[in-house]
Short mmCIF file of C-alpha atoms and ligand atoms in Angstrom, two decimals:
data_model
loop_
_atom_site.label_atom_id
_atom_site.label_comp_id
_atom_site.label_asym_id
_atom_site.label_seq_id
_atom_site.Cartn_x
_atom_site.Cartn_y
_atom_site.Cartn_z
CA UNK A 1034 0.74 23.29 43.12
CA UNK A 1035 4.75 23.56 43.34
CA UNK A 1036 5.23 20.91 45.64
CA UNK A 1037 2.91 18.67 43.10
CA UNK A 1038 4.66 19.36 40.37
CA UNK A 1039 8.04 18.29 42.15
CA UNK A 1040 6.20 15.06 43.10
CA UNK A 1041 5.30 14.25 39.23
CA UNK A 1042 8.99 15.14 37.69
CA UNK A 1043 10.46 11.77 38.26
CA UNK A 1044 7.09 10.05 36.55
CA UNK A 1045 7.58 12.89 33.57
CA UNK A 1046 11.09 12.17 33.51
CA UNK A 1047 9.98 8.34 33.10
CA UNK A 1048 7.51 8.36 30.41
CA UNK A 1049 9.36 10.74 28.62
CA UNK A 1050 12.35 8.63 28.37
CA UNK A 1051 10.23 5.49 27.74
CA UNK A 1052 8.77 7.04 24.66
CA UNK A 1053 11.99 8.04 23.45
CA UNK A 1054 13.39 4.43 23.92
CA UNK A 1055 10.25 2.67 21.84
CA UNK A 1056 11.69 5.01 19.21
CA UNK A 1057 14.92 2.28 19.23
CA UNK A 1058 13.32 -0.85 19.19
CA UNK A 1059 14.09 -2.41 15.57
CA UNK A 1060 12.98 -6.01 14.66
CA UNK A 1061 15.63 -8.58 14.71
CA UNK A 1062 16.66 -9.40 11.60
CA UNK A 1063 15.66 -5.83 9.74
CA UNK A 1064 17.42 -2.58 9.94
CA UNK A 1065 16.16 0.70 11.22
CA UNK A 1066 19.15 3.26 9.21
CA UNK A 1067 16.52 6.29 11.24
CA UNK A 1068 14.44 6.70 13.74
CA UNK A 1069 11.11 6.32 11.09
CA UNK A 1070 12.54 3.74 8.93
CA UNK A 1071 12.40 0.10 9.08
CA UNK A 1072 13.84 -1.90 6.77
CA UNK A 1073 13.09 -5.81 6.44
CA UNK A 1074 13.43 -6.02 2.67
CA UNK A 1075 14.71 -9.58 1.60
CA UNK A 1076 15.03 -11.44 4.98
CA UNK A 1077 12.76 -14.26 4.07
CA UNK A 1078 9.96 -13.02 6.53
CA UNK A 1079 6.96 -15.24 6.81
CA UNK A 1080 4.59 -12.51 8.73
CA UNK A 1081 5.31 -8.92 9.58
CA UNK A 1082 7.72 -8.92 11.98
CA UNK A 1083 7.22 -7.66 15.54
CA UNK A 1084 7.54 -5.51 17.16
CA UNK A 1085 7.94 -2.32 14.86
CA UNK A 1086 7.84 0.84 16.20
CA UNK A 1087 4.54 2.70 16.95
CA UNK A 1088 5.98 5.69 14.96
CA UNK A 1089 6.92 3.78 11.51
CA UNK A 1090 6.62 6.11 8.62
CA UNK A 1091 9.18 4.04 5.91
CA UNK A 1092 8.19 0.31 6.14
CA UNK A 1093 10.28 -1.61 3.81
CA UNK A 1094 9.16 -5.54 3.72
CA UNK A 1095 9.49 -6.47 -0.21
CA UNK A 1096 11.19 -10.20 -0.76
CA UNK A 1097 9.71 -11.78 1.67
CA UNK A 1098 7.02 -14.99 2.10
CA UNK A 1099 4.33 -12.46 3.55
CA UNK A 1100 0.71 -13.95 3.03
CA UNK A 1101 -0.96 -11.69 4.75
CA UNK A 1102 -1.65 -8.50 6.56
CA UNK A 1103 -3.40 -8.37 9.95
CA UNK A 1104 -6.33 -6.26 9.56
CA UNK A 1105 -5.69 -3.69 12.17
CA UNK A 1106 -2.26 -3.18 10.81
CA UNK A 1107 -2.80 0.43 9.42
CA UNK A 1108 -4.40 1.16 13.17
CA UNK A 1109 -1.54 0.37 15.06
CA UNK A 1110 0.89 2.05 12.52
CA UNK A 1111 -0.75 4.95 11.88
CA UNK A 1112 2.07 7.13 11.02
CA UNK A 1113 2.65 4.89 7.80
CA UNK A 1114 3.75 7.13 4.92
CA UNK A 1115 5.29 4.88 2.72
CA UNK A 1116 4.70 0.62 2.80
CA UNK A 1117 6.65 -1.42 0.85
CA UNK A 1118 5.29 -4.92 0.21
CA UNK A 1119 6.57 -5.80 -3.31
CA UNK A 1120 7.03 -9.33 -4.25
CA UNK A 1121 5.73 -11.64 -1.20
CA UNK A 1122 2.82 -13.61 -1.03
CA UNK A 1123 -0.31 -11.90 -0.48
CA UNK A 1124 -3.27 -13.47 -1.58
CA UNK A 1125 -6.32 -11.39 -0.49
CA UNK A 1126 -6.13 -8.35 1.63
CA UNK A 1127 -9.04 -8.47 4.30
CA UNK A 1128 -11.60 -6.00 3.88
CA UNK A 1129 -10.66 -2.74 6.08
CA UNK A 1130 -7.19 -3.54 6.27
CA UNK A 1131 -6.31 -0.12 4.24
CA UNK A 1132 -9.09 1.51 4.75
CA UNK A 1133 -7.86 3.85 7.98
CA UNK A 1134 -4.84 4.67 6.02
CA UNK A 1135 -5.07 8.43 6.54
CA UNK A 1136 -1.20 9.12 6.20
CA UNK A 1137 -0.16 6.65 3.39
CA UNK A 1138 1.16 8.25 0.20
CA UNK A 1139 3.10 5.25 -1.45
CA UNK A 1140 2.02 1.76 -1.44
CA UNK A 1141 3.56 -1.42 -3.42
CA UNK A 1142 1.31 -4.72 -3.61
CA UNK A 1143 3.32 -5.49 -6.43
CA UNK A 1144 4.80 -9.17 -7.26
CA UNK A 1145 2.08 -10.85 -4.70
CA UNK A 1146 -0.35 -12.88 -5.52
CA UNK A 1147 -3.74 -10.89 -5.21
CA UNK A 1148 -6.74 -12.69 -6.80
CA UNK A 1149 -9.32 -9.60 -6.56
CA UNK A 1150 -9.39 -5.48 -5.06
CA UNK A 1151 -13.03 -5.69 -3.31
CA UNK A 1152 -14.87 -2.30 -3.28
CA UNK A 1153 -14.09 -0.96 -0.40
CA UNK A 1154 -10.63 -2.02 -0.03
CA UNK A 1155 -9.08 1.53 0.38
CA UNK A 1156 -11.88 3.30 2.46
CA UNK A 1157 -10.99 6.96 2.67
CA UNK A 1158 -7.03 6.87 1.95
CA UNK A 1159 -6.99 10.50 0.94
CA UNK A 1160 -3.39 10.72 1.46
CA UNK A 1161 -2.30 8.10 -1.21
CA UNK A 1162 -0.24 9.10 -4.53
CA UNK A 1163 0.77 6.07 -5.81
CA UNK A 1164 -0.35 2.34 -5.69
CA UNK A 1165 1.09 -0.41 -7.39
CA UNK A 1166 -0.54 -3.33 -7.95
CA UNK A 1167 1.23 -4.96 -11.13
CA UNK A 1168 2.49 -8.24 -11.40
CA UNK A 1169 -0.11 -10.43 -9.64
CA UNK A 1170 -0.87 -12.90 -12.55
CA UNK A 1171 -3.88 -14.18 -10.79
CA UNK A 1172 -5.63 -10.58 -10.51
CA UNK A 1173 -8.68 -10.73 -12.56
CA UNK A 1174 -11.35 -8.81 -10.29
CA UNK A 1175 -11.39 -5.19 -9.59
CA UNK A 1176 -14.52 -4.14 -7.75
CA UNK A 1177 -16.48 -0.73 -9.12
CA UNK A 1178 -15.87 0.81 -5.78
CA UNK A 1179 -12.21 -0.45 -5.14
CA UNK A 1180 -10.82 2.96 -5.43
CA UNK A 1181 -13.76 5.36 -4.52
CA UNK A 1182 -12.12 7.81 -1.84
CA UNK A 1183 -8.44 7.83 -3.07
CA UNK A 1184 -8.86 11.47 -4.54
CA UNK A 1185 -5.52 12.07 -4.76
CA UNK A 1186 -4.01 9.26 -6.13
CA UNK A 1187 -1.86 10.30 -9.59
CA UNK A 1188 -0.24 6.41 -10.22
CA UNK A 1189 -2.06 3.59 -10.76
CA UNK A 1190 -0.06 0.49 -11.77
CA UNK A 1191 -2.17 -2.53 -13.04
CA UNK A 1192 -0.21 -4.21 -15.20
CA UNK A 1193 0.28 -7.69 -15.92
CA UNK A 1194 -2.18 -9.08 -14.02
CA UNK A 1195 -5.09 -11.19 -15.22
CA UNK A 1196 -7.58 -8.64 -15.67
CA UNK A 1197 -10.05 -9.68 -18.79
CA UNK A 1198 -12.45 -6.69 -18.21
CA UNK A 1199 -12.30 -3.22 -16.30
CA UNK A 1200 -15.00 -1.90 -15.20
CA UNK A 1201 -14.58 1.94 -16.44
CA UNK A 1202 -15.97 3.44 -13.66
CA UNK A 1203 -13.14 2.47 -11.30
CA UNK A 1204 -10.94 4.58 -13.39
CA UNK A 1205 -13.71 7.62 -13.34
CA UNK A 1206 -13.82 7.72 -10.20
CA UNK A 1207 -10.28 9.07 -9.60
CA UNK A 1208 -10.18 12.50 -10.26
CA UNK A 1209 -5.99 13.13 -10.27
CA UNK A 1210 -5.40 9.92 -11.72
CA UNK A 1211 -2.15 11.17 -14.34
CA UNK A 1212 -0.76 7.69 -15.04
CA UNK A 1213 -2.04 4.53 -15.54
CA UNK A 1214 -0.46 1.00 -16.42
CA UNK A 1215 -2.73 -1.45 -18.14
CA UNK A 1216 -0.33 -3.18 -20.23
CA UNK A 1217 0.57 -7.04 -20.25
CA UNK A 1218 -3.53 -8.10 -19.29
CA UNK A 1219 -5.67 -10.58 -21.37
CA UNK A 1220 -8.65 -8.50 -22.21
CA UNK A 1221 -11.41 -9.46 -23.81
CA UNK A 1222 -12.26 -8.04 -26.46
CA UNK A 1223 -16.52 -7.29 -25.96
CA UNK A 1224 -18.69 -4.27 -25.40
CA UNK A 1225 -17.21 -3.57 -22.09
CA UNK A 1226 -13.87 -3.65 -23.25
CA UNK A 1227 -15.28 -1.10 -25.55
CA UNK A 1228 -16.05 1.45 -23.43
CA UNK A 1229 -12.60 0.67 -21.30
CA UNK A 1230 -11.09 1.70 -25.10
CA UNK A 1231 -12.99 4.78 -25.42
CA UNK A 1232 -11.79 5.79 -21.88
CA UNK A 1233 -8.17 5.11 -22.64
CA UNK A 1234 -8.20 6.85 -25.96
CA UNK A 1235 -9.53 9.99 -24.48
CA UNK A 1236 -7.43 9.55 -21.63
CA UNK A 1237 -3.84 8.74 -23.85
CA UNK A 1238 -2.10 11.57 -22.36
CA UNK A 1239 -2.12 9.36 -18.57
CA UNK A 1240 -0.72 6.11 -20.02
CA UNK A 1241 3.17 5.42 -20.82
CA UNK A 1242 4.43 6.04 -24.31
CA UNK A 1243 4.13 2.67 -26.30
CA UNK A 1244 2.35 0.70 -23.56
CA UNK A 1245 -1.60 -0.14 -23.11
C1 LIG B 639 17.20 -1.88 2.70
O1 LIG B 639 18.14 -2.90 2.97
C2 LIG B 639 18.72 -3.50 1.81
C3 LIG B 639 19.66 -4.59 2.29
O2 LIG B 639 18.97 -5.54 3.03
C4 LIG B 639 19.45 -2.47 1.00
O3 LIG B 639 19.95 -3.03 -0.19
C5 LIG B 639 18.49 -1.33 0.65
O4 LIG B 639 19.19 -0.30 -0.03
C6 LIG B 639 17.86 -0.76 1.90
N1 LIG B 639 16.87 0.24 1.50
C7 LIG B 639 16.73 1.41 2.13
C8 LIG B 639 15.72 2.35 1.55
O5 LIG B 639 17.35 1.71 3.12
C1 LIG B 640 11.46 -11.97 -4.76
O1 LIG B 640 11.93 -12.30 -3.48
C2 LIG B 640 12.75 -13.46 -3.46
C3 LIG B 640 13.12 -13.71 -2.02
O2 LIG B 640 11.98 -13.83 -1.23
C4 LIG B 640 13.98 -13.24 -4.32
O3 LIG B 640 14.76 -14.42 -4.34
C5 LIG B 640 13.56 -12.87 -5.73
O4 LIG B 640 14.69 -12.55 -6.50
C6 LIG B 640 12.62 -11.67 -5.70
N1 LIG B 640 12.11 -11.42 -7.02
C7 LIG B 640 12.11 -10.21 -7.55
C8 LIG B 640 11.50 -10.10 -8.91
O5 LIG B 640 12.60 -9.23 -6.99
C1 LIG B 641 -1.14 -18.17 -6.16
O1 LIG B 641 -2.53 -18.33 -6.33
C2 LIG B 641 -2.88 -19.39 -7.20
C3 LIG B 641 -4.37 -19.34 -7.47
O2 LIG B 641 -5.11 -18.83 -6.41
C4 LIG B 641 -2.43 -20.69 -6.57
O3 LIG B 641 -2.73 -21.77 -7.40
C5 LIG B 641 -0.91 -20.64 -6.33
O4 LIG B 641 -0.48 -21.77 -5.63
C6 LIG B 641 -0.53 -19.41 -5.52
N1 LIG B 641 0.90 -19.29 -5.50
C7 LIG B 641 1.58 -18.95 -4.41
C8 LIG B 641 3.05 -18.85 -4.55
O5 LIG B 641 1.03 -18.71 -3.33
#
């Protein structure tokens, strides 16, 4: 056993100190201020940059030309706590693309350009607090089911977008849900608006004071 164990040191020695080095690798361009945080915010990025560290928690890629995700993204960077993607230009997320998101907490689709949230679209992301999804002026679909499975999420942020109608069971069907933004959206004004209003007035207490 001894003399084995003598043989493998060198090999431990070098996968130890390979894994420590992919901790250093930091995409040109961005900055990496710790070993979990990349930081690519205004760099005019047309694609997520490569390579980013397997171990990413903090990924920071708001003002950028981004128009799209690649759908094993959350996969690869499974350690994703917090994912920045604020004001770039995402027009459809594919389906599954958050759906493995087991670790995510914050996440800002803010200032893209999002036509539609599919059912579906965040699987089983348990983990996530916060989603923002304001500012996409072209947003004027959310599915039933597009946030089934996000049981703990507390912030939802939908406003200004071009929703017309909400379906009221999307907002049902999240159970910590403590603030909601609905303001700056065209509604229509019909029967199922009317039972969007009922929810809201019962629900004042979760939307900002002097905004709906
Ligand atoms: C990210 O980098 C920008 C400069 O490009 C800087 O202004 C910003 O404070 C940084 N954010 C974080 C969280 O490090
Ligand atoms: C959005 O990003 C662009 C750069 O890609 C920047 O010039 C612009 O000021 C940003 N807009 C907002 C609202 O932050
Ligand atoms: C945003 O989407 C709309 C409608 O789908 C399209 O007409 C427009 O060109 C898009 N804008 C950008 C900046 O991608």
């Amino acid at each position: 056993m001894i003399p084995c164990i003598n043989w493998l040191q060198p090999f431990l020695a070098l996968i130890s100190s390979t894994l420590l080095t992919r901790g250093h690798i930091c995409p040109s361009s961005c900055l990496c201020p710790d070993h979990h945080t990349v930081n690519c915010t205004n760099r005019g990025l047309t694609r997520v940059p490569d390579p980013i560290p397997l171990g990413v928690r903090r990924l920071l890629l708001s003002n950028n030309w981004i128009p799209w995700i690649p759908s094993d993204f959350l996969v690869l960077y499974s350690d994703l706590v917090y994912l920045d993607l604020r004001n770039n230009s995402l027009s459809q997320l594919e389906p599954g693309t958050l759906s493995t998101s087991s670790r995510l907490v914050f996440l800002d689709l803010g200032n893209n350009n999002l036509t539609e949230i599919s059912s579906g679209t965040f699987g089983e992301s348990r983990s996530l607090i916060k989603l923002r999804l304001g500012n996409n002026p072209y947003l004027n679909m959310v599915g039933r089911d597009a946030f089934t499975g996000l049981t703990s999420l507390r912030e939802l942020e939908l406003e200004r977008n071009g929703l017309t109608a909400l379906d009221v069971m999307v907002l049902e069907s999240l159970p910590s849900l403590r603030m909601l933004r609905l303001d700056g959206n065209p509604w229509l004004c019909n029967c199922h608006f009317s039972k969007l209003f009922v929810w809201l007035t019962e629900n004042r207490h979760k939307l900002p004071k002097g905004k709906t």
